[in-house]
mmCIF file of C-alpha atoms in Angstrom:
data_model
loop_
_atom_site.group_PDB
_atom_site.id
_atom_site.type_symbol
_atom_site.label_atom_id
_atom_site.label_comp_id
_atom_site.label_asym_id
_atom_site.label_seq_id
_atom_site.Cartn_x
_atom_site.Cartn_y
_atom_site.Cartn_z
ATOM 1 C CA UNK A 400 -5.776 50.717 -64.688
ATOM 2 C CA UNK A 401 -6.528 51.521 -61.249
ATOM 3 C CA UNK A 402 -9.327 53.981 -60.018
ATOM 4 C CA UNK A 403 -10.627 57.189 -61.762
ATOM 5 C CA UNK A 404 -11.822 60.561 -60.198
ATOM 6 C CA UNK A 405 -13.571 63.208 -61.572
ATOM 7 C CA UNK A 406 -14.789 66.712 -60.975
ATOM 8 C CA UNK A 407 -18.333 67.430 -60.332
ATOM 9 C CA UNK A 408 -19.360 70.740 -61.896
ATOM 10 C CA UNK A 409 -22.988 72.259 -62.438
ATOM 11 C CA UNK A 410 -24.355 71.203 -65.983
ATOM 12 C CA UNK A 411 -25.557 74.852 -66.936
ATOM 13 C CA UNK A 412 -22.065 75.688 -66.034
ATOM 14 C CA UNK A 413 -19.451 73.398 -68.066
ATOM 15 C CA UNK A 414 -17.224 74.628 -70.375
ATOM 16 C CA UNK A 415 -14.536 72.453 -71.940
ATOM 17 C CA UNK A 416 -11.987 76.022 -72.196
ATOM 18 C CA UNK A 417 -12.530 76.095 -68.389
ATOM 19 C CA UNK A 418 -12.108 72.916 -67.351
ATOM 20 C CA UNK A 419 -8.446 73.199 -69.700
ATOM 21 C CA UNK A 420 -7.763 76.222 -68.420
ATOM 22 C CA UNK A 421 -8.325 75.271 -64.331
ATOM 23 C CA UNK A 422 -6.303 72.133 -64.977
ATOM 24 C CA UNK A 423 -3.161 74.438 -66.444
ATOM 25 C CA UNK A 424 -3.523 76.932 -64.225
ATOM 26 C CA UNK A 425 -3.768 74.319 -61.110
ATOM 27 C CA UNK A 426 -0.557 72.284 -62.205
ATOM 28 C CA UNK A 427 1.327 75.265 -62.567
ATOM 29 C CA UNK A 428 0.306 76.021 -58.856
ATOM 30 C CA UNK A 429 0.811 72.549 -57.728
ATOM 31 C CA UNK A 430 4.290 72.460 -59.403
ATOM 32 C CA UNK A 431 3.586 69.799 -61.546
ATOM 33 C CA UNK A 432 4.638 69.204 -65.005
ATOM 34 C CA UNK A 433 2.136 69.423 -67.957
ATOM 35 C CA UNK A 434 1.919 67.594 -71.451
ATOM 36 C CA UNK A 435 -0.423 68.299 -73.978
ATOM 37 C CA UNK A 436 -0.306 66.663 -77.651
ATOM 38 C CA UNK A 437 -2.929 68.959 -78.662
ATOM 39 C CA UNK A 438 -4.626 65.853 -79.819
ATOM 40 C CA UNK A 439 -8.511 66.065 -80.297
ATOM 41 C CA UNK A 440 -10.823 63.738 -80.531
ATOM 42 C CA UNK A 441 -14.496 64.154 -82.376
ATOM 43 C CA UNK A 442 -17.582 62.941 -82.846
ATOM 44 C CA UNK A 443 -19.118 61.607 -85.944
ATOM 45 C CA UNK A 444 -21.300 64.688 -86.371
ATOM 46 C CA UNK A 445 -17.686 66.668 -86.018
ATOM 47 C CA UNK A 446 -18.441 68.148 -82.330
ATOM 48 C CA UNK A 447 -15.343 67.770 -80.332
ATOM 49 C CA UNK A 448 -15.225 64.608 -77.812
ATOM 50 C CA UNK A 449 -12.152 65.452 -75.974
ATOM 51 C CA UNK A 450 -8.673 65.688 -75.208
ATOM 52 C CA UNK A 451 -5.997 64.630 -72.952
ATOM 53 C CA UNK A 452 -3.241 66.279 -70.502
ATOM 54 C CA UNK A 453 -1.110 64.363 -68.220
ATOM 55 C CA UNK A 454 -0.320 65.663 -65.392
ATOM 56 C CA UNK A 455 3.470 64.562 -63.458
ATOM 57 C CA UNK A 456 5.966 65.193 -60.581
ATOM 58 C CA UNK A 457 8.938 64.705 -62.806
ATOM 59 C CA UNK A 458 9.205 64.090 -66.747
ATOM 60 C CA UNK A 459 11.850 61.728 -65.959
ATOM 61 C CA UNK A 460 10.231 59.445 -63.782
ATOM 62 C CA UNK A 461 7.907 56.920 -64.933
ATOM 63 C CA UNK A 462 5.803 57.460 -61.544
ATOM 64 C CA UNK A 463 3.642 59.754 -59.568
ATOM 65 C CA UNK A 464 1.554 60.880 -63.093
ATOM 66 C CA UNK A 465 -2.099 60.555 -64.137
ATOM 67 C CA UNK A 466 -4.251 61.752 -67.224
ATOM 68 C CA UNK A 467 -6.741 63.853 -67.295
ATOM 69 C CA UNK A 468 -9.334 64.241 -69.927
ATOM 70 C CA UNK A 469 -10.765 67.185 -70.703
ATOM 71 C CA UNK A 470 -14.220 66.423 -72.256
ATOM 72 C CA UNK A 471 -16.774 68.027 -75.097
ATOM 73 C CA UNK A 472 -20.117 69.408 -73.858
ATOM 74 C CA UNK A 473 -22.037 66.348 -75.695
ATOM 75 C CA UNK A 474 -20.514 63.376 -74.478
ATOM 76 C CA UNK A 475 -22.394 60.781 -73.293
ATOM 77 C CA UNK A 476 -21.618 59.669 -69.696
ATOM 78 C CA UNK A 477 -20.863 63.611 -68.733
ATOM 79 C CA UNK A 478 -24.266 63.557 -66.637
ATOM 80 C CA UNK A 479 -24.031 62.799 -62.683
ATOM 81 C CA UNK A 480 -26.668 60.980 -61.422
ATOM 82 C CA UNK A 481 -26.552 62.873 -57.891
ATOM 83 C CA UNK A 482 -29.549 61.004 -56.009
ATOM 84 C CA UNK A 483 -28.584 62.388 -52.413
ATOM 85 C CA UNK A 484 -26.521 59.558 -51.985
ATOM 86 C CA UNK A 485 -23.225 61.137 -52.289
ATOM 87 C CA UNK A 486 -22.178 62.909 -48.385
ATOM 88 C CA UNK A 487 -21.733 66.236 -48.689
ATOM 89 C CA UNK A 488 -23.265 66.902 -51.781
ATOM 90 C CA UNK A 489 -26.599 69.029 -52.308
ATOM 91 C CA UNK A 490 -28.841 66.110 -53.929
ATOM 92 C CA UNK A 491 -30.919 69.151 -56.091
ATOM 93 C CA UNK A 492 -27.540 69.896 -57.855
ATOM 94 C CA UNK A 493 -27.874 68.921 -61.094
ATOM 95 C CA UNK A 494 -24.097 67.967 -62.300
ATOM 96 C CA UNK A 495 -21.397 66.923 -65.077
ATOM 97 C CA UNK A 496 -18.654 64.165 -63.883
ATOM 98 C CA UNK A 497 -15.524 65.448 -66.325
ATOM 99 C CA UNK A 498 -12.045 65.992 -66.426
ATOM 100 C CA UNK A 499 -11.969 62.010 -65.802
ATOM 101 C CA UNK A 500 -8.079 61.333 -63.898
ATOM 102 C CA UNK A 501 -6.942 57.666 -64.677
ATOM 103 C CA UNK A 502 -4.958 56.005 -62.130
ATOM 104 C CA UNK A 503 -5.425 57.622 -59.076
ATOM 105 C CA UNK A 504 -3.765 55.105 -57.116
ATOM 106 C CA UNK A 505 0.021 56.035 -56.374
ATOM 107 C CA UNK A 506 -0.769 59.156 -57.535
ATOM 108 C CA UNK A 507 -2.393 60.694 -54.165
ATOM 109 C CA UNK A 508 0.464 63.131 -53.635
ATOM 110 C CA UNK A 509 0.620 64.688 -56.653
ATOM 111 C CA UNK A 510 -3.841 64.540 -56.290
ATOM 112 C CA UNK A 511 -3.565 65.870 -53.181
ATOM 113 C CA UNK A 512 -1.711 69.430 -54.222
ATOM 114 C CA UNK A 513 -3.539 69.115 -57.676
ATOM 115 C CA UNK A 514 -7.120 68.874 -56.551
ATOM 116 C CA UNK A 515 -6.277 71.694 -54.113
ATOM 117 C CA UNK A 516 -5.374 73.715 -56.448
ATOM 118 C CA UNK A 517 -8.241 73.226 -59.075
ATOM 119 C CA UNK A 518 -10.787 73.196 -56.338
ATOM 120 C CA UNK A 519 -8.956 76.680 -55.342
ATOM 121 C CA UNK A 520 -9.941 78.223 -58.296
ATOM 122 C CA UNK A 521 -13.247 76.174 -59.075
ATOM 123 C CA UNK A 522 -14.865 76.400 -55.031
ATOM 124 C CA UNK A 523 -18.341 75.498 -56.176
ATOM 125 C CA UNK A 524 -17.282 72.075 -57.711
ATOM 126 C CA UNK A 525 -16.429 68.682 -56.025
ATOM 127 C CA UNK A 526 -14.159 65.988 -56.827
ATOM 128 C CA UNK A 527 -15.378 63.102 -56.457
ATOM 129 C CA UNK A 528 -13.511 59.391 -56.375
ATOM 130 C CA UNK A 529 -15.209 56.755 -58.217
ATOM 131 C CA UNK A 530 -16.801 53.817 -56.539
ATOM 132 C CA UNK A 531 -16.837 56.041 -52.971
ATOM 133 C CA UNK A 532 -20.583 57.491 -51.342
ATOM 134 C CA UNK A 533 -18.361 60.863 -50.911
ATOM 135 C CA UNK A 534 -16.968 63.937 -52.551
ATOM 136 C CA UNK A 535 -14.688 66.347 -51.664
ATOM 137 C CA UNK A 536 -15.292 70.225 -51.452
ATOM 138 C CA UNK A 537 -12.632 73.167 -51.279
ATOM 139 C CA UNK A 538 -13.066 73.376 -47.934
ATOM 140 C CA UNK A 539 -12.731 69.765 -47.349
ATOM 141 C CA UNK A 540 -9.350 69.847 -49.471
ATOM 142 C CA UNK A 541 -8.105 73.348 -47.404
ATOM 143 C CA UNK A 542 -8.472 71.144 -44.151
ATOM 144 C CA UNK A 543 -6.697 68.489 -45.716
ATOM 145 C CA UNK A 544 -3.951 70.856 -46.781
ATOM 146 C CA UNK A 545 -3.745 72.240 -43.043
ATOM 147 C CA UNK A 546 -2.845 68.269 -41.842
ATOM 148 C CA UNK A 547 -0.138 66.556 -41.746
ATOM 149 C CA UNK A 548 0.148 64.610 -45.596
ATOM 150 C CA UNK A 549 -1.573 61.574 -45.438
ATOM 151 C CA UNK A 550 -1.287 59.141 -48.297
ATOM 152 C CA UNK A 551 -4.829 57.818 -48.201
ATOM 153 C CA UNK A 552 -6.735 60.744 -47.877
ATOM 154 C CA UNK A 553 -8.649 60.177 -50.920
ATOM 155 C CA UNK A 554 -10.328 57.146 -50.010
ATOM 156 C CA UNK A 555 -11.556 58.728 -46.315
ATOM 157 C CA UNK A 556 -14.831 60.222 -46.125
ATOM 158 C CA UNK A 557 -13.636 63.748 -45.595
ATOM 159 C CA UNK A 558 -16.370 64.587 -43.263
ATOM 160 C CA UNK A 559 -14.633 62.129 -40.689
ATOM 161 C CA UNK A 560 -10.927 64.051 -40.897
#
């Protein structure tokens, strides 16, 4: 497995139907394909843990795809531990890391025009690239968008484009 991403979103302000509903509504606008098994996953006290979507470029080609997970409100690991660390973000945010995307590696293309468009509809959230000090607004990823593509734009601080 290579490395994972998330979005950052405000803790009072996670919702597991919005999070599933942004990542539908942004592959549809980033022409990708969507697959969901409607396969949910609970906890022992029955409150729902998650669920997964993958996200492709073409059904037929075993490249170019990552999941997504779209996650219950009480999982452990949701919280962000946002310690001013991270460039670009507000360190008295308090803040969820969800909708956890496996793989990101040979995947930036697809990322690219995917994050766009979920950051498009989501502008106060961040996505973030594990193991990096940065994350990435919607108006970092609409200055990336105005460039010509480059395939390692997600592991540039954006705040040096």
């Amino acid at each position: 497995m290579g490395t994972s991403s998330f979005f950052l979103v405000e803790r009072d302000k996670y919702s597991p139907d919005k999070l599933l509903s942004s990542v539908m509504v942004a592959a549809f606008h980033s022409d990708a394909m969507l697959y969901y098994r409607n396969e949910k996953y609970f906890t022992e006290e029955n409150h729902f843990k998650y669920t997964t979507i993958s996200i492709m470029q073409d059904l037929d080609i075993d490249e170019n795809k990552f999941l997504i997970y779209i996650d219950g409100e009480k999982n452990d690991g949701l919280e962000f531990y946002n310690n001013g660390q991270y460039l670009g973000l507000d360190s008295s945010l308090s803040l969820y890391q969800v909708g956890c995307i496996e793989d990101v590696y040979d995947n930036e293309k697809l990322l690219l025009s995917f994050v766009y468009e979920y950051l498009k509809l989501n502008p106060m959230q961040y996505y973030w690239l594990g193991d990096y000090n940065w994350v990435y607004s919607w108006e970092d990823m609409r200055k990336l968008k105005s460039l010509p593509y480059d395939p390692n734009w997600c592991y540039k601080n954006p705040k040096m484009i």
